[in-house]
Amino acid sequence: MMSKLTTRKLASVLIASALVLSGSIALSASADAVGKQGTACTTLKAKSGTYTCIANPLKTTPKNIWATKNCIDAQATYASDVANLATYTKNASNATSQSQSLLASYQNALTVAQTSLDAIMNKNSYTIEYDPATHKPSVTVIGYANAIAAYQAKLTADQAGLKAAQDALAKDVVGSQKAKNDQATINAYTTGVKYRQQTIDQLNKTVARINQTITSDQNAIATWTSTVNGAIAQQKELTSQLTSEIASAKSTRAAACKTGL
């Protein structure tokens, strides 16, 4: 009799243990079982039928969820759009900044050229004659127009003196002292004419070069102003488009990832 009771108790214990064990296994299995999209899962990238375990893209609990391919694809599109906006914004900002820096350099160059031209035309002092004894300036004028007029007057006078000396030499007895003196005078006037003409030419070349620089800088400023304004306008337009795409992708993602909830 005792043997039968013991056997029955043992059977009861085994059955109870089996039930508990099976219940535990069932509970463990249900923790990662797929019910529908949005239910919790534990192992990222795990797959079960048409579902994949991913980090919840909607940033709500649970942390990891089972998701359909549509939800996963929608999340990928949204993430790509966000990355595209970030990359575009960085590149566009750098390009605009470089264009603005170049524009500023041309504006600065224009200011320098205009200041230089103003000094030549209106402020600089030009020496017309030097004191033979001290070699210091004895006659000076202010401004380009006055300088050109004075240099031209000296050039005309030197050319007249040269012509007179040449005419005198033509009448001299070859080898005479007068011929030697007239030749020396011719040489002096020739040097003077050359110097006056070089001075005039150099001053004119300087003014022409500065004017050319000013024109070039003004053209560059117009071009780069248009480029900068266009870049800024385009950046605003494309940023708006990309932002709109992100909003659309976010809405699509929300719909795709909430399906079945």
Coordinates of C-alpha atoms in Angstrom, one line a residue:
M1 CA 0.0 0.0 0.0
M2 CA 2.8 2.4 0.9
S3 CA 4.5 1.5 -2.4
K4 CA 1.4 2.5 -4.4
L5 CA 1.0 5.8 -2.6
T6 CA 4.6 6.7 -3.1
T7 CA 4.4 5.9 -6.7
R8 CA 1.2 8.1 -7.1
K9 CA 2.8 11.0 -5.2
L10 CA 5.9 10.7 -7.4
A11 CA 3.7 10.7 -10.5
S12 CA 1.9 13.8 -9.2
V13 CA 5.2 15.6 -8.6
L14 CA 6.5 14.7 -12.0
I15 CA 3.3 15.9 -13.7
A16 CA 3.3 19.2 -11.7
S17 CA 6.9 19.7 -12.5
A18 CA 6.3 19.1 -16.2
L19 CA 3.4 21.6 -16.2
V20 CA 5.6 24.2 -14.5
L21 CA 8.5 23.6 -16.9
S22 CA 6.3 23.7 -19.9
G23 CA 4.7 26.9 -18.7
S24 CA 8.2 28.4 -18.2
I25 CA 9.2 27.4 -21.7
A26 CA 6.0 28.9 -23.1
L27 CA 6.6 32.2 -21.3
S28 CA 10.2 32.3 -22.5
A29 CA 9.1 31.7 -26.1
S30 CA 6.3 34.3 -25.9
A31 CA 8.8 37.0 -24.9
D32 CA 10.2 37.0 -28.5
A33 CA 7.1 35.7 -30.3
V34 CA 5.6 37.7 -33.1
G35 CA 2.2 39.0 -32.5
K36 CA 2.0 42.0 -34.8
Q37 CA 4.1 44.9 -35.9
G38 CA 5.2 47.1 -33.1
T39 CA 5.3 44.4 -30.4
A40 CA 8.5 44.0 -28.4
C41 CA 11.4 41.9 -29.5
T42 CA 14.8 41.3 -27.9
T43 CA 17.3 40.3 -30.5
L44 CA 18.1 43.0 -33.1
K45 CA 18.0 41.8 -36.8
A46 CA 16.3 38.6 -35.7
K47 CA 13.7 37.4 -38.2
S48 CA 10.4 35.7 -37.9
G49 CA 8.3 35.2 -41.0
T50 CA 7.9 38.6 -42.6
Y51 CA 9.1 40.5 -39.5
T52 CA 12.5 41.7 -38.5
C53 CA 13.5 42.9 -35.1
I54 CA 14.7 46.6 -35.3
A55 CA 15.2 49.6 -33.0
N56 CA 11.9 51.3 -32.7
P57 CA 12.1 54.1 -35.3
L58 CA 9.2 56.0 -33.7
K59 CA 11.2 56.5 -30.5
T60 CA 8.5 55.2 -28.3
T61 CA 8.4 52.1 -26.1
P62 CA 9.2 49.3 -26.5
K63 CA 12.8 49.9 -27.4
N64 CA 13.0 47.1 -30.0
I65 CA 10.0 46.1 -32.1
W66 CA 9.0 43.6 -34.8
A67 CA 8.6 45.5 -38.1
T68 CA 7.6 44.8 -41.7
K69 CA 9.7 45.5 -44.7
N70 CA 7.6 48.6 -45.5
C71 CA 8.5 50.0 -42.0
I72 CA 12.2 49.2 -42.4
D73 CA 12.3 50.7 -45.9
A74 CA 10.5 53.9 -44.8
Q75 CA 12.9 54.3 -41.9
A76 CA 15.9 53.9 -44.3
T77 CA 14.4 56.6 -46.6
Y78 CA 13.8 59.0 -43.8
A79 CA 17.4 58.5 -42.4
S80 CA 18.8 59.0 -46.0
D81 CA 16.8 62.2 -46.4
V82 CA 18.0 63.6 -43.1
A83 CA 21.7 62.7 -44.0
N84 CA 21.2 64.3 -47.4
L85 CA 20.0 67.6 -45.9
A86 CA 23.0 67.6 -43.4
T87 CA 25.5 67.0 -46.2
Y88 CA 24.0 69.5 -48.5
T89 CA 23.7 72.2 -45.8
K90 CA 27.4 71.7 -44.9
N91 CA 28.6 71.8 -48.6
A92 CA 26.4 74.6 -49.6
S93 CA 27.4 76.7 -46.6
N94 CA 31.1 76.1 -47.3
A95 CA 30.7 77.0 -51.0
T96 CA 28.7 80.2 -50.1
S97 CA 31.3 81.2 -47.5
Q98 CA 34.1 80.8 -50.1
S99 CA 32.2 82.8 -52.7
Q100 CA 31.6 85.5 -50.1
S101 CA 35.3 85.6 -49.1
L102 CA 36.3 85.9 -52.8
L103 CA 33.7 88.7 -53.3
A104 CA 35.1 90.5 -50.2
S105 CA 38.7 90.2 -51.6
Y106 CA 37.6 91.9 -54.9
Q107 CA 35.8 94.6 -53.0
N108 CA 38.9 95.2 -50.9
A109 CA 41.1 95.2 -54.0
L110 CA 38.7 97.7 -55.6
T111 CA 38.9 100.0 -52.6
V112 CA 42.7 99.9 -52.7
A113 CA 42.9 100.6 -56.4
Q114 CA 40.4 103.5 -56.1
T115 CA 42.4 105.0 -53.2
S116 CA 45.6 104.7 -55.2
L117 CA 44.0 106.4 -58.2
D118 CA 42.6 109.2 -56.1
A119 CA 46.1 109.8 -54.7
I120 CA 47.7 109.9 -58.1
M121 CA 45.0 112.1 -59.6
N122 CA 44.5 114.5 -56.7
K123 CA 47.0 114.2 -53.8
N124 CA 50.4 113.2 -54.9
S125 CA 53.2 115.8 -55.3
Y126 CA 55.2 115.7 -58.5
T127 CA 58.7 117.3 -58.9
I128 CA 59.0 119.2 -62.1
E129 CA 62.5 120.8 -61.5
Y130 CA 65.4 120.2 -59.2
D131 CA 67.8 122.9 -57.8
P132 CA 71.1 122.3 -59.6
A133 CA 73.1 123.2 -56.5
T134 CA 71.2 121.2 -53.9
H135 CA 69.5 118.6 -56.1
K136 CA 66.3 119.2 -54.1
P137 CA 62.9 119.8 -55.7
S138 CA 62.5 123.4 -56.7
V139 CA 59.3 123.2 -58.6
T140 CA 56.5 120.8 -57.6
V141 CA 52.8 120.4 -58.5
I142 CA 49.9 118.5 -57.0
G143 CA 47.8 116.0 -58.9
Y144 CA 48.0 114.1 -62.2
A145 CA 46.6 116.8 -64.5
N146 CA 49.0 119.5 -63.2
A147 CA 51.9 117.0 -63.5
I148 CA 51.1 116.1 -67.1
A149 CA 50.7 119.7 -68.1
A150 CA 54.0 120.7 -66.4
Y151 CA 55.9 117.7 -67.8
Q152 CA 54.5 118.3 -71.3
A153 CA 55.5 122.0 -71.1
K154 CA 59.1 121.0 -70.1
L155 CA 59.1 118.4 -72.9
T156 CA 58.0 121.0 -75.4
A157 CA 60.7 123.4 -74.2
D158 CA 63.4 120.7 -74.4
Q159 CA 62.3 119.7 -77.9
A160 CA 62.5 123.3 -79.0
G161 CA 66.0 123.7 -77.4
L162 CA 67.1 120.5 -79.0
K163 CA 65.9 121.7 -82.4
A164 CA 67.8 125.0 -81.9
A165 CA 71.0 123.3 -80.9
Q166 CA 70.8 120.9 -83.9
D167 CA 70.3 123.9 -86.2
A168 CA 73.2 125.7 -84.7
L169 CA 75.4 122.6 -85.0
A170 CA 74.6 122.3 -88.7
K171 CA 76.2 125.8 -89.2
D172 CA 79.2 125.1 -87.1
V173 CA 82.7 124.3 -88.4
V174 CA 83.3 120.7 -87.9
G175 CA 85.6 120.1 -85.0
S176 CA 85.4 123.6 -83.7
Q177 CA 84.9 124.4 -80.1
K178 CA 81.4 125.9 -80.9
A179 CA 80.5 122.6 -82.6
K180 CA 81.6 120.7 -79.5
N181 CA 79.6 123.0 -77.3
D182 CA 76.5 122.7 -79.5
Q183 CA 76.9 119.0 -79.5
A184 CA 77.0 118.9 -75.7
T185 CA 73.9 121.0 -75.6
I186 CA 72.2 118.6 -78.0
N187 CA 73.2 115.7 -75.8
A188 CA 71.8 117.5 -72.7
Y189 CA 68.5 118.3 -74.5
T190 CA 68.3 114.7 -75.8
T191 CA 68.6 113.4 -72.3
G192 CA 66.0 115.9 -71.1
V193 CA 63.5 115.0 -73.8
K194 CA 64.0 111.3 -73.1
Y195 CA 63.5 111.8 -69.4
R196 CA 60.4 114.0 -69.8
Q197 CA 58.8 111.6 -72.2
Q198 CA 59.6 108.5 -70.0
T199 CA 58.1 110.3 -67.0
I200 CA 54.9 111.2 -68.9
D201 CA 54.6 107.7 -70.3
Q202 CA 55.2 106.0 -66.9
L203 CA 52.6 108.2 -65.2
N204 CA 50.1 107.5 -68.0
K205 CA 50.8 103.8 -67.8
T206 CA 50.3 103.8 -64.1
V207 CA 46.9 105.5 -64.4
A208 CA 45.9 103.2 -67.2
R209 CA 46.9 100.1 -65.2
I210 CA 45.0 101.2 -62.1
N211 CA 41.9 102.0 -64.2
Q212 CA 42.1 98.6 -65.8
T213 CA 42.4 97.0 -62.3
I214 CA 39.3 99.0 -61.2
T215 CA 37.3 97.9 -64.2
S216 CA 38.4 94.3 -63.7
D217 CA 37.5 94.4 -60.0
Q218 CA 34.1 96.0 -60.7
N219 CA 33.3 93.2 -63.2
A220 CA 34.4 90.5 -60.8
I221 CA 32.3 92.1 -58.0
A222 CA 29.3 92.1 -60.3
T223 CA 29.9 88.5 -61.2
W224 CA 30.5 87.2 -57.7
T225 CA 27.7 89.3 -56.2
S226 CA 25.3 87.5 -58.7
T227 CA 27.0 84.2 -57.8
V228 CA 26.6 84.7 -54.1
N229 CA 23.0 85.9 -54.3
G230 CA 22.1 83.0 -56.6
A231 CA 23.8 80.5 -54.3
I232 CA 22.0 81.8 -51.3
A233 CA 18.6 81.8 -53.1
Q234 CA 19.3 78.3 -54.4
Q235 CA 20.4 77.1 -51.0
K236 CA 17.1 78.4 -49.4
E237 CA 15.1 76.7 -52.2
L238 CA 16.9 73.4 -52.0
T239 CA 16.9 73.4 -48.2
S240 CA 13.1 74.0 -48.3
Q241 CA 12.7 71.1 -50.7
L242 CA 14.9 68.7 -48.7
T243 CA 13.1 69.7 -45.5
S244 CA 9.8 69.0 -47.2
E245 CA 11.1 65.6 -48.3
I246 CA 12.1 64.8 -44.7
A247 CA 8.6 65.8 -43.4
S248 CA 7.0 63.6 -46.1
A249 CA 9.4 60.7 -45.3
K250 CA 8.7 61.0 -41.6
S251 CA 4.9 60.9 -42.2
T252 CA 5.3 57.9 -44.5
R253 CA 7.5 56.2 -41.9
A254 CA 5.0 56.8 -39.2
A255 CA 2.2 55.3 -41.3
A256 CA 4.3 52.3 -42.4
C257 CA 5.5 51.5 -38.9
K258 CA 2.2 51.9 -37.2
T259 CA 0.4 49.6 -39.5
G260 CA -1.2 46.7 -37.5
L261 CA -1.0 48.5 -34.2

